[in-house]
mmCIF file of C-alpha atoms in Angstrom:
data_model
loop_
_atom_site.group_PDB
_atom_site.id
_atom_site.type_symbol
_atom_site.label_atom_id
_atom_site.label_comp_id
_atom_site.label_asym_id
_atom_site.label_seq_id
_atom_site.Cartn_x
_atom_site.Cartn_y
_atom_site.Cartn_z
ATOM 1 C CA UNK A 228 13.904 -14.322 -38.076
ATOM 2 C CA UNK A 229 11.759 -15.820 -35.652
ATOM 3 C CA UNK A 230 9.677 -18.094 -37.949
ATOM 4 C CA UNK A 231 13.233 -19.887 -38.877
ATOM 5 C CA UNK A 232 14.617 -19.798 -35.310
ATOM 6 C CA UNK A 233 11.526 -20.993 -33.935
ATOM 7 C CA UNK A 234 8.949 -22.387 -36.153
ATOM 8 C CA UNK A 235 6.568 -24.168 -33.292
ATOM 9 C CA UNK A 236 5.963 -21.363 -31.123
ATOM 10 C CA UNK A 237 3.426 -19.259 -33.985
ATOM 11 C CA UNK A 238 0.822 -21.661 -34.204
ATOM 12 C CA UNK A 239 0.510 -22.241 -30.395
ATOM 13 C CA UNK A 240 0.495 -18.434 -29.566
ATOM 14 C CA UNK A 241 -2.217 -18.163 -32.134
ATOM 15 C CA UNK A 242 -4.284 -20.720 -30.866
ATOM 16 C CA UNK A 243 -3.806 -18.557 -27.203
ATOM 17 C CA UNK A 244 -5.044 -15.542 -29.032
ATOM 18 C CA UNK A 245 -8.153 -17.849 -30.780
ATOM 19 C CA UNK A 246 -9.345 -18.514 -27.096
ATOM 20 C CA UNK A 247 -9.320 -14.927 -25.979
ATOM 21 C CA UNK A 248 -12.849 -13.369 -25.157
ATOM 22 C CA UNK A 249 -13.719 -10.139 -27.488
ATOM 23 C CA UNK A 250 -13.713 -7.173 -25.333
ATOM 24 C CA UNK A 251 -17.840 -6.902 -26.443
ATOM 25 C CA UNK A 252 -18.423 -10.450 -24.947
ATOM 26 C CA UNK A 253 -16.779 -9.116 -21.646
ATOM 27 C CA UNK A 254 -19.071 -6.602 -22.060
ATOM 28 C CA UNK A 255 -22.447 -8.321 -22.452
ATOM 29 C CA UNK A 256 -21.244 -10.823 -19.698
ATOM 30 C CA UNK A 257 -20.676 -7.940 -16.926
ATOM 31 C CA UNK A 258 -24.500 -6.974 -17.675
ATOM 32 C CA UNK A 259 -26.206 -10.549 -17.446
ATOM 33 C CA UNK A 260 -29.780 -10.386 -16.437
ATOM 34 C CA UNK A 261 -28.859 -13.544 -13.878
ATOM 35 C CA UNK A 262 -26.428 -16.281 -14.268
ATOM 36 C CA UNK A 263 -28.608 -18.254 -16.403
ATOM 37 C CA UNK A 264 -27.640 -15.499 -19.064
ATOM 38 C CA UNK A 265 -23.977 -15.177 -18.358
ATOM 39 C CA UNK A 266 -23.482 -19.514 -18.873
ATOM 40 C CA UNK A 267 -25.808 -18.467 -21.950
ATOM 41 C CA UNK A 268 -22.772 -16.470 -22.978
ATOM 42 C CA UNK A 269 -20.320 -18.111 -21.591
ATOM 43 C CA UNK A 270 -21.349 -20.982 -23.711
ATOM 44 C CA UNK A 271 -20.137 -18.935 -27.150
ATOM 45 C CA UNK A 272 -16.508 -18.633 -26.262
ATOM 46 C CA UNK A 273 -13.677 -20.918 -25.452
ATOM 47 C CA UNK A 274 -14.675 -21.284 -21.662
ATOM 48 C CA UNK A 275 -17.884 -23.758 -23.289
ATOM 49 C CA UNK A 276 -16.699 -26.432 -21.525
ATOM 50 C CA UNK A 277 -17.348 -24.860 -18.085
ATOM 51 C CA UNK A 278 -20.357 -23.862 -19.204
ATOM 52 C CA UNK A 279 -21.631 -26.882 -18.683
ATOM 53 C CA UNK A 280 -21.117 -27.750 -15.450
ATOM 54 C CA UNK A 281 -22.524 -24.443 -13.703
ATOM 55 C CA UNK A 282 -26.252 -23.648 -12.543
ATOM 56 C CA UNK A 283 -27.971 -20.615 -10.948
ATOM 57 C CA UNK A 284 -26.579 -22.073 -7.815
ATOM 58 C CA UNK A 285 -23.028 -22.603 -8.033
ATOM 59 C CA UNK A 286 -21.023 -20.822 -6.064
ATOM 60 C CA UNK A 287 -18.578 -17.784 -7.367
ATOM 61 C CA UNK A 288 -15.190 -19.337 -5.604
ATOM 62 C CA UNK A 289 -16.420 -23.358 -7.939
ATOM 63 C CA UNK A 290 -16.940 -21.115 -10.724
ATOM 64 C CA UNK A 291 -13.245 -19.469 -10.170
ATOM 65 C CA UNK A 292 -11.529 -23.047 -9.807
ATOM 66 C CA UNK A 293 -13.453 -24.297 -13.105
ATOM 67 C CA UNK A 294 -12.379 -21.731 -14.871
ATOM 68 C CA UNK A 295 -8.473 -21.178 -13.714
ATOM 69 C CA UNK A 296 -8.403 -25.054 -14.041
ATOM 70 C CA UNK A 297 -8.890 -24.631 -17.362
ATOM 71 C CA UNK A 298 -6.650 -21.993 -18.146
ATOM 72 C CA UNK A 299 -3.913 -23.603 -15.931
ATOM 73 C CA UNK A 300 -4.012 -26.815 -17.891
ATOM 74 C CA UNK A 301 -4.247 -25.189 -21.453
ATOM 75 C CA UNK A 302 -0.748 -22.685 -20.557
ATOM 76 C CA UNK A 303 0.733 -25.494 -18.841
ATOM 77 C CA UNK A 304 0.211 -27.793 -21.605
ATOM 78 C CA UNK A 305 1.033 -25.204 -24.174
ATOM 79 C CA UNK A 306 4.318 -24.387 -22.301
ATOM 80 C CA UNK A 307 5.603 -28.020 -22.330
ATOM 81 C CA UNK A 308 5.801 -27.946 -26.033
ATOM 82 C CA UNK A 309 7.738 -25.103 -26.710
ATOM 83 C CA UNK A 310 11.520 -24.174 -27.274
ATOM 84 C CA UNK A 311 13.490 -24.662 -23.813
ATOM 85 C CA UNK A 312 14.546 -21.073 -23.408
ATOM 86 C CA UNK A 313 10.570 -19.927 -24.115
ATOM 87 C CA UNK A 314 9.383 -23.184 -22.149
ATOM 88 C CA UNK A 315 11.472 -22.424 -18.845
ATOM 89 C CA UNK A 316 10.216 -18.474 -19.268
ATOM 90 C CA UNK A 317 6.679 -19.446 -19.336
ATOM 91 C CA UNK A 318 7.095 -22.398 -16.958
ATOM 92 C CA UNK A 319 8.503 -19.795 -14.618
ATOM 93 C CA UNK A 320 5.495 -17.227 -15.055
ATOM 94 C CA UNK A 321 2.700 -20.360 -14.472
ATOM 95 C CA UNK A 322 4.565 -21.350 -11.410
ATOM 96 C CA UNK A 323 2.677 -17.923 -9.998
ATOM 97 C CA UNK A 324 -0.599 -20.438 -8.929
ATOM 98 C CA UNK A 325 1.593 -22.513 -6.689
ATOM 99 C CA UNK A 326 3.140 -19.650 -5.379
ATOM 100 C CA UNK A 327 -0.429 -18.981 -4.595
ATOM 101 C CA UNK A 328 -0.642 -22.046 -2.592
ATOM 102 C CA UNK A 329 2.365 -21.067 -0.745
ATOM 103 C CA UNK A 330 1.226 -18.123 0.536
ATOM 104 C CA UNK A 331 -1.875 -19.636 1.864
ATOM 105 C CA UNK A 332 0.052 -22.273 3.747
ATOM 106 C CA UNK A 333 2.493 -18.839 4.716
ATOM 107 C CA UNK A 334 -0.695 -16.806 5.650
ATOM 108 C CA UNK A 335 -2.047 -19.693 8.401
ATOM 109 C CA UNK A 336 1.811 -20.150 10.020
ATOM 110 C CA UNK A 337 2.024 -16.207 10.235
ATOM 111 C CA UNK A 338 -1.251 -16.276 11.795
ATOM 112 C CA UNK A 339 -0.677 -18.494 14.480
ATOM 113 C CA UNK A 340 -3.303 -20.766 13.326
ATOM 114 C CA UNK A 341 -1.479 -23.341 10.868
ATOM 115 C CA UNK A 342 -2.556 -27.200 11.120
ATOM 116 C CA UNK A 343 -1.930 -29.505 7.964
ATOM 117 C CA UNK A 344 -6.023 -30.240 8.004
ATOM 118 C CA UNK A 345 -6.446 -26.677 7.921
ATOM 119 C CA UNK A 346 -3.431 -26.378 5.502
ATOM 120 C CA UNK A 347 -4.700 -28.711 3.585
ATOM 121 C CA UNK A 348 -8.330 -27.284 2.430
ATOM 122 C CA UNK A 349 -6.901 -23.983 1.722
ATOM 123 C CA UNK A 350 -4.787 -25.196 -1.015
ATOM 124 C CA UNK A 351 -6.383 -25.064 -4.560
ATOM 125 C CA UNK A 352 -5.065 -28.911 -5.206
ATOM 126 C CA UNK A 353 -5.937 -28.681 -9.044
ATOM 127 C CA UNK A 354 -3.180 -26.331 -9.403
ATOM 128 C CA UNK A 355 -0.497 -29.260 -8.632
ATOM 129 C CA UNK A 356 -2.476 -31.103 -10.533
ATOM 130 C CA UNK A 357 -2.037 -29.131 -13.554
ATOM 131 C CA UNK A 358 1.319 -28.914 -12.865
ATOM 132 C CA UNK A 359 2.149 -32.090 -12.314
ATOM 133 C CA UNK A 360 3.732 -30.826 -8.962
ATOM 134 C CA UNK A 361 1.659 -32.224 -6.048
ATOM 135 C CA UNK A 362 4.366 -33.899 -4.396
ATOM 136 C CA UNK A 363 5.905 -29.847 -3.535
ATOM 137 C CA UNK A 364 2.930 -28.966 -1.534
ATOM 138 C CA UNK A 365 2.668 -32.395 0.346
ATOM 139 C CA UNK A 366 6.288 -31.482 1.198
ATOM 140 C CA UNK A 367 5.944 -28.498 2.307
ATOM 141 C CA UNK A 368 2.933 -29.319 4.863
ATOM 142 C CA UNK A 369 5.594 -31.214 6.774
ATOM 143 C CA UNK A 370 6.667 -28.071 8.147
ATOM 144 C CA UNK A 371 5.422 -26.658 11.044
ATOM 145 C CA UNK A 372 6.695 -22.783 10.896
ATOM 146 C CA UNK A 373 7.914 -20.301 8.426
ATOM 147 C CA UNK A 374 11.288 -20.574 9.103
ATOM 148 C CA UNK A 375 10.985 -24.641 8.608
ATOM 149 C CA UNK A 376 8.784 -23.711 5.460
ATOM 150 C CA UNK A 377 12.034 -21.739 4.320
ATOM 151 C CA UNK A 378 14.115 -24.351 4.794
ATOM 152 C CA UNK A 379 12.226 -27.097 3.056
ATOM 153 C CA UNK A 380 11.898 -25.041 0.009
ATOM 154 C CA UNK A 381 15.603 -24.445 -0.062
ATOM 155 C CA UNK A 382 16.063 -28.538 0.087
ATOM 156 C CA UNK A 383 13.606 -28.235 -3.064
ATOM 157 C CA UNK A 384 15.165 -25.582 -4.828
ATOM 158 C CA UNK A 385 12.287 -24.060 -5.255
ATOM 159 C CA UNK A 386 12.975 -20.303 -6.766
ATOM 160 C CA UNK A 387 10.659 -18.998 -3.557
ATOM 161 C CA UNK A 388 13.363 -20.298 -1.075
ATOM 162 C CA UNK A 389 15.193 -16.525 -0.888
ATOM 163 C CA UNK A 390 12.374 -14.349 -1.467
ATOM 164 C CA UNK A 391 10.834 -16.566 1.748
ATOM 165 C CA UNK A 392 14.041 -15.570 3.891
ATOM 166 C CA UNK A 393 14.302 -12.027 2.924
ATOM 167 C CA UNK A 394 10.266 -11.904 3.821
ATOM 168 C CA UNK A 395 10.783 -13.549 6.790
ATOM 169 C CA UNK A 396 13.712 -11.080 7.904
ATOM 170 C CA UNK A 397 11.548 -8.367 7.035
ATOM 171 C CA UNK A 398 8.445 -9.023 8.999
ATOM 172 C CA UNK A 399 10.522 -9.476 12.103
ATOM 173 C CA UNK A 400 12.109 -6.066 11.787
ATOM 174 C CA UNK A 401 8.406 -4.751 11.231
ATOM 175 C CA UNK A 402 6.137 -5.769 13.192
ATOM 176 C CA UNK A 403 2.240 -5.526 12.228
ATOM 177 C CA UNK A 404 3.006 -5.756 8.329
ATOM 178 C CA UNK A 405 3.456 -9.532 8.278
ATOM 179 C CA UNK A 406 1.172 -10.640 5.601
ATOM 180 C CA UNK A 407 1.512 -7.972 2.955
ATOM 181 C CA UNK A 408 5.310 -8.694 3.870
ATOM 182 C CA UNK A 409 4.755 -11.749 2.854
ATOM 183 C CA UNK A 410 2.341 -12.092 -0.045
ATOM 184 C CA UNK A 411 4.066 -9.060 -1.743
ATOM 185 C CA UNK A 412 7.393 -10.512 -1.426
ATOM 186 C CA UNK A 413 6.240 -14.315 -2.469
ATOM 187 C CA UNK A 414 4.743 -12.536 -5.614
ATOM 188 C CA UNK A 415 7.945 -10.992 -6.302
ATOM 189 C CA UNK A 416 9.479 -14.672 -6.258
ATOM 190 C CA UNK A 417 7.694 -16.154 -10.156
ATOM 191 C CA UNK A 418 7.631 -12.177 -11.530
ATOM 192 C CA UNK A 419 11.364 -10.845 -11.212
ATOM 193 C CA UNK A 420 13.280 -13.859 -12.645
ATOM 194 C CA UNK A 421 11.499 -12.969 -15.484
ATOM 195 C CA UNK A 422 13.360 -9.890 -16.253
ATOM 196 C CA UNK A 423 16.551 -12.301 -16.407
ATOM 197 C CA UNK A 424 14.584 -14.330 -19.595
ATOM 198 C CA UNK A 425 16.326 -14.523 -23.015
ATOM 199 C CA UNK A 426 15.726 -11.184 -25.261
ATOM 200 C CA UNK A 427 12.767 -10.420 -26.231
ATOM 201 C CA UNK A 428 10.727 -11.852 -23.222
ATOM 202 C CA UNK A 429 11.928 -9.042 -20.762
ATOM 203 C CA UNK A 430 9.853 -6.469 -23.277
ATOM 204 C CA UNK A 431 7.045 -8.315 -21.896
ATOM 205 C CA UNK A 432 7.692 -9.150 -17.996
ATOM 206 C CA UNK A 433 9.215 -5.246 -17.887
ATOM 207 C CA UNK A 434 5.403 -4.331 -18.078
ATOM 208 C CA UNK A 435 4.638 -6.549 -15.932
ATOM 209 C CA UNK A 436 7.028 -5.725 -13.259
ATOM 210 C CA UNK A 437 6.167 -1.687 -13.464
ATOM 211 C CA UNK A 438 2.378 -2.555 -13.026
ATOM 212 C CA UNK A 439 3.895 -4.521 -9.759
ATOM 213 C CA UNK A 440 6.008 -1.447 -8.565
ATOM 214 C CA UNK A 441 2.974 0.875 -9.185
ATOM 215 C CA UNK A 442 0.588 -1.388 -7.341
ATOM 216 C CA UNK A 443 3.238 -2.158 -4.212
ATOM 217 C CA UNK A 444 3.896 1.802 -4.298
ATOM 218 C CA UNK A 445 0.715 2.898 -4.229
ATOM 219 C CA UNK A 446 -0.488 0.702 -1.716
ATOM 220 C CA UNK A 447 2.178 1.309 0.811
ATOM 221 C CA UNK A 448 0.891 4.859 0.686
ATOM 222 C CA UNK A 449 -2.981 3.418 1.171
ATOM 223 C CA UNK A 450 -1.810 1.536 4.052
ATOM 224 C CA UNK A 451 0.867 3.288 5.455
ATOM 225 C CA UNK A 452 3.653 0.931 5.380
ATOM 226 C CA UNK A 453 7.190 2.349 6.903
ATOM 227 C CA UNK A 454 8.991 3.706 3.686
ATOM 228 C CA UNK A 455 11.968 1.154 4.663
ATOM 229 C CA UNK A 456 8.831 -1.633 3.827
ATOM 230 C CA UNK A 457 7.505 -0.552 0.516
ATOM 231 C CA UNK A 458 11.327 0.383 -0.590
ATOM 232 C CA UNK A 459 12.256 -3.501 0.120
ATOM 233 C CA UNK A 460 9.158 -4.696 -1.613
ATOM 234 C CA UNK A 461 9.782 -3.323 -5.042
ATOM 235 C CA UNK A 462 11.653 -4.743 -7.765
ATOM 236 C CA UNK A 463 14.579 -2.503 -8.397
ATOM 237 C CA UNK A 464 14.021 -2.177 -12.182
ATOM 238 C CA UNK A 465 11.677 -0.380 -14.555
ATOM 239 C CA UNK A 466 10.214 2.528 -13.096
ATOM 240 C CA UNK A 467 10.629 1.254 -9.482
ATOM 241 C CA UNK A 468 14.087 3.087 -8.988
ATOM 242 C CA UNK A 469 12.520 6.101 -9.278
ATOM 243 C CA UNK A 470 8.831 5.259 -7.105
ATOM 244 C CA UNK A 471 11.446 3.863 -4.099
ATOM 245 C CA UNK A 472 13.026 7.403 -4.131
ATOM 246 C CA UNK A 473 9.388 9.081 -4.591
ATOM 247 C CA UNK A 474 7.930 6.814 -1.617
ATOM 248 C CA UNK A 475 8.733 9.763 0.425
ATOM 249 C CA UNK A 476 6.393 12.146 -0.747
ATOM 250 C CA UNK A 477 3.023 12.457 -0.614
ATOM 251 C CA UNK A 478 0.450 10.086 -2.627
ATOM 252 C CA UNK A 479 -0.775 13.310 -4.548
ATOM 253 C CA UNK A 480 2.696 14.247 -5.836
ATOM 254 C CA UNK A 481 3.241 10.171 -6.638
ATOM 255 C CA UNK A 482 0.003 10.383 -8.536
ATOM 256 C CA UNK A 483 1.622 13.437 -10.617
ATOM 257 C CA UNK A 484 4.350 11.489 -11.524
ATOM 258 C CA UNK A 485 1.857 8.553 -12.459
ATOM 259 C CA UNK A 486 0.040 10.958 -14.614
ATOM 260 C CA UNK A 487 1.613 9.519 -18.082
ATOM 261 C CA UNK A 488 1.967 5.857 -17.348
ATOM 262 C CA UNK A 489 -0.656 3.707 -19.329
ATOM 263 C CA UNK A 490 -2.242 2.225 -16.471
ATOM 264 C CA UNK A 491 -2.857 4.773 -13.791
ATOM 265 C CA UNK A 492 -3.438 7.614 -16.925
ATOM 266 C CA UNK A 493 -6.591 6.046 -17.520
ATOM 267 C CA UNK A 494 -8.168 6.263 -14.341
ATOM 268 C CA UNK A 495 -7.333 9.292 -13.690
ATOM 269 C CA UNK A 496 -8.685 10.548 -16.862
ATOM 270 C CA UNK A 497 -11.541 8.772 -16.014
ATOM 271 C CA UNK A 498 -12.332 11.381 -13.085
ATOM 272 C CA UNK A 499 -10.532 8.740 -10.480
ATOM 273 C CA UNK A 500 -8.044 11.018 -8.328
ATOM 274 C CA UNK A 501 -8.667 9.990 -4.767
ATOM 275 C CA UNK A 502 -5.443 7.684 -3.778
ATOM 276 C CA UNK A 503 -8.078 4.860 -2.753
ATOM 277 C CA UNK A 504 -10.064 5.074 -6.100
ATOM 278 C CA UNK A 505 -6.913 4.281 -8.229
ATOM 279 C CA UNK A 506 -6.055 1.598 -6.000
ATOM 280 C CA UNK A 507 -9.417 -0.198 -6.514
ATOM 281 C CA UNK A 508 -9.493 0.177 -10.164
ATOM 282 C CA UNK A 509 -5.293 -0.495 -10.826
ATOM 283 C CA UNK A 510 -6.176 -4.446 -11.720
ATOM 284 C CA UNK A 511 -9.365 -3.379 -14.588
ATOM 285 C CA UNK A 512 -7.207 -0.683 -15.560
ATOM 286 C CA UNK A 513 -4.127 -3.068 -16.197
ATOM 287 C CA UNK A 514 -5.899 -5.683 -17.860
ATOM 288 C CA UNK A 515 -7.004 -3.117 -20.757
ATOM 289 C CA UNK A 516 -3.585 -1.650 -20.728
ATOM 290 C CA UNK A 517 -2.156 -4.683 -20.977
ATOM 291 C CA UNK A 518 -4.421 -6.305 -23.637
ATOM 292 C CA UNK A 519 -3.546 -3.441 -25.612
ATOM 293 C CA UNK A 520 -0.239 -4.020 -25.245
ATOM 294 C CA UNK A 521 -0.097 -7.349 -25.498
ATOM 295 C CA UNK A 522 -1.754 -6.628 -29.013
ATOM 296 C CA UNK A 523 1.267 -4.204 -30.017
ATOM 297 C CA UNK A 524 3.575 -6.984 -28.960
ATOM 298 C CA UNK A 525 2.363 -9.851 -31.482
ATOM 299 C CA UNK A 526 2.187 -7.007 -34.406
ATOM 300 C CA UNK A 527 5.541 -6.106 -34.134
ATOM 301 C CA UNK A 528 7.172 -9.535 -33.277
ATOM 302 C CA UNK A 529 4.973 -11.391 -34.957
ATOM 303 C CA UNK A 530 3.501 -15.208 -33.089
ATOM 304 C CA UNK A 531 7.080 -16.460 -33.499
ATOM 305 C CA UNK A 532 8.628 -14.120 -31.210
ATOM 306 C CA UNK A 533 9.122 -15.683 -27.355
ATOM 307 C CA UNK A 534 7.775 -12.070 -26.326
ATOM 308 C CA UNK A 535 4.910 -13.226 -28.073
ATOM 309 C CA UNK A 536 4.328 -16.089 -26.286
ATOM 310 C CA UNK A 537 4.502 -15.076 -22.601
ATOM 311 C CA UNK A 538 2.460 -11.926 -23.925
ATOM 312 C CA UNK A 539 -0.995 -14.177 -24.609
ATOM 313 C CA UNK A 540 0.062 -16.274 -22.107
ATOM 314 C CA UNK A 541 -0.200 -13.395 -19.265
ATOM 315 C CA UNK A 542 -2.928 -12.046 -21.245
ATOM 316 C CA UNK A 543 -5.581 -15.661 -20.951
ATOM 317 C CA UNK A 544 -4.465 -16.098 -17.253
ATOM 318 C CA UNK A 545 -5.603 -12.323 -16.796
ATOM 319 C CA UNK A 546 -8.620 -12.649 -18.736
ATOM 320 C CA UNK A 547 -9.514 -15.774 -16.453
ATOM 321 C CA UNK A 548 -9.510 -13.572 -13.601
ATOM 322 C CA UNK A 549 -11.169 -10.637 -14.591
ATOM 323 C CA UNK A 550 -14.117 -13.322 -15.879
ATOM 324 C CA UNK A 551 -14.195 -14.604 -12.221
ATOM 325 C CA UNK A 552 -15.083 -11.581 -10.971
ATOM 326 C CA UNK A 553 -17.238 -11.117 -13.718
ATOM 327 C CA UNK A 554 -19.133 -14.293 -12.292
ATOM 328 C CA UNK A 555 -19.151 -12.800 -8.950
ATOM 329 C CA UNK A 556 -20.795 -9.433 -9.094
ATOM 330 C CA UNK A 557 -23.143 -11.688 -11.731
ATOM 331 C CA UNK A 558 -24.105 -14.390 -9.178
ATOM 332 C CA UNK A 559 -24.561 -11.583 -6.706
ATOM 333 C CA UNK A 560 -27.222 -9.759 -8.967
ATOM 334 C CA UNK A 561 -25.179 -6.434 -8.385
ATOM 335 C CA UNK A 562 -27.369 -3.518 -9.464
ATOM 336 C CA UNK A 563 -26.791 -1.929 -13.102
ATOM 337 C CA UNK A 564 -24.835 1.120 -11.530
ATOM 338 C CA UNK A 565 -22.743 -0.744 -9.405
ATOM 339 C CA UNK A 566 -21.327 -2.624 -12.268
ATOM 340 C CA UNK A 567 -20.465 -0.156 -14.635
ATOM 341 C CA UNK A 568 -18.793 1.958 -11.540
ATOM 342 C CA UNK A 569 -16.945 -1.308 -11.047
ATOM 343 C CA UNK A 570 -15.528 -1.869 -14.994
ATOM 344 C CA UNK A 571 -16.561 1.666 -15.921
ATOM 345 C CA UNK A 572 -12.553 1.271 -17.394
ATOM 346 C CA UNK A 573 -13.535 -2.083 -19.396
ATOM 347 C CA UNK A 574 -17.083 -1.092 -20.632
ATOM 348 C CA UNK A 575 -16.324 2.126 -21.607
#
């Protein structure tokens, strides 16, 4: 069905899935003898290009722009070439790096220490770039507040205007919790319209969301947010009806009830039980939970399927990240033990 309905969208997924890094490269990458090695490595996979322009001496955060750069510009490019219904779904998931930018522009107003100079290094500029959206940031730097901020992305219509004002209204009923207010709910703002995406593409962003609900759950009981906080943070679908309710008990018993979900599962097969040690390994985990399903997801819908498509597409912008830190513990000559403790989940 999908091959008739929409013909274009196989050959681009497939070309996603081409790029993707075997799970054994990962490997021999997180054990580099010294970054000389890991560009040796990097060289053999679809990240060549970047290869190129590192030495021994660049610096873990250049190494993290080359490398989303490239991802950014390859999704965005594949995005703008695909049915509309797929193409808004995926445009809508990639908007996630501006977002980023947002919340670093939020994170300086909350802070009392926001001026557009300051502003204005902290935001990653090759995501507009990629985009083709510059002109949103410049317009936003014109404000000089959150609540201004709010307003100007409202003029926009920028799908962060709402999620902004229900932030905003939150952090001044709690004081003390402003950022994680603020980043969680700004996160919140490219991931849940997803689950409003043409059948199949939910299949996809509904594992997305849960990891999100686990992640904002768990945490609130790591930090000790007010159970009013992590209750208004959640997305109220998936399995985050039932975590709100659960916020009230103890992390133990929340752990219990984690005990069966794909992601947390795994670390706590793994010997992981402490609240803090599944917290620290929830992103590894989820990228080889995802992967795998991602992988389920193009067998049974075949590359045709939009569920297909946003499935690589989360999958390579994951991958980029996970390689970044990669990089880092690299470039840091981390012992042996300290890395596999760190991706003891990905090596193993």
């Amino acid at each position: 069905m999908w091959v008739i309905r929409n013909p274009y969208i196989g050959p681009r997924v497939r070309g996603v899935k081409a790029r993707l890094i075997s799970m054994d490269q990962l490997r021999n990458m997180i054990f580099s003898t010294s970054v000389d090695d890991f560009i040796s490595l990097l060289a053999q996979t679809s990240y060549r290009g970047i290869a190129d322009k590192i030495t021994r001496e660049t610096p873990p955060e250049v190494v993290s722009e080359l490398i989303q750069g490239l991802v950014v510009n390859e999704l965005w490019g594949m995005a703008s070439t695909m049915p509309n219904e797929v193409r808004d779904a995926l445009k809508t998931y990639l908007l996630r790096y501006e977002v980023d930018n947002i919340k670093a522009v939020v994170r300086l107003m909350a802070s009392g220490q926001y001026s557009r100079e300051r502003a204005e290094k902290m935001i990653k500029w090759y995501f507009e770039d990629a985009l083709g959206r510059r002109f949103i940031m410049v317009d936003l730097l014109n404000a000089s507040n959150v609540d201004e901020l709010a307003s100007r992305l409202a003029a926009l219509r920028h799908q962060s205007h709402e999620y902004l004002l229900k932030a905003i209204d939150l952090a001044r009923n709690n004081p003390g919790f402003d950022e994680v207010i603020f980043e969680t709910m700004l996160d919140r703002s490219w991931l849940e319209p997803l689950l409003k995406a043409a059948d199949p593409i939910p299949q996809v962003s509904s594992f997305m969301v849960n990891f999100f609900n686990i992640n904002v759950a768990l945490r609130s009981k790591l930090w000790n947010l007010p159970i009013p906080v992590g209750r208004a943070l959640m997305i109220p679908s998936g399995i985050g009806a039932e975590l709100e309710r659960r916020l009230q008990e103890d992390a133990p018993r929340i752990l219990e009830y984690l005990a069966g979900d794909p992601i947390v599962s795994r670390i706590l097969s793994s010997g992981f039980n402490e609240l803090s040690d599944v917290v620290r390994y929830l992103h590894v985990s989820y990228f080889t939970a995802y992967r795998r399903f991602a992988s389920s997801v193009l067998n049974m819908s075949t590359e045709f399927s939009p569920a297909s498509a946003l499935a690589m597409v989360h999958l390579r912008d994951l991958e980029a990240q996970v390689l970044s830190s990669i990089y880092n513990v690299v470039w840091s000559n981390a012992p042996r033990s300290i890395r596999e403790k760190m991706y003891l989940l990905l090596i193993s």
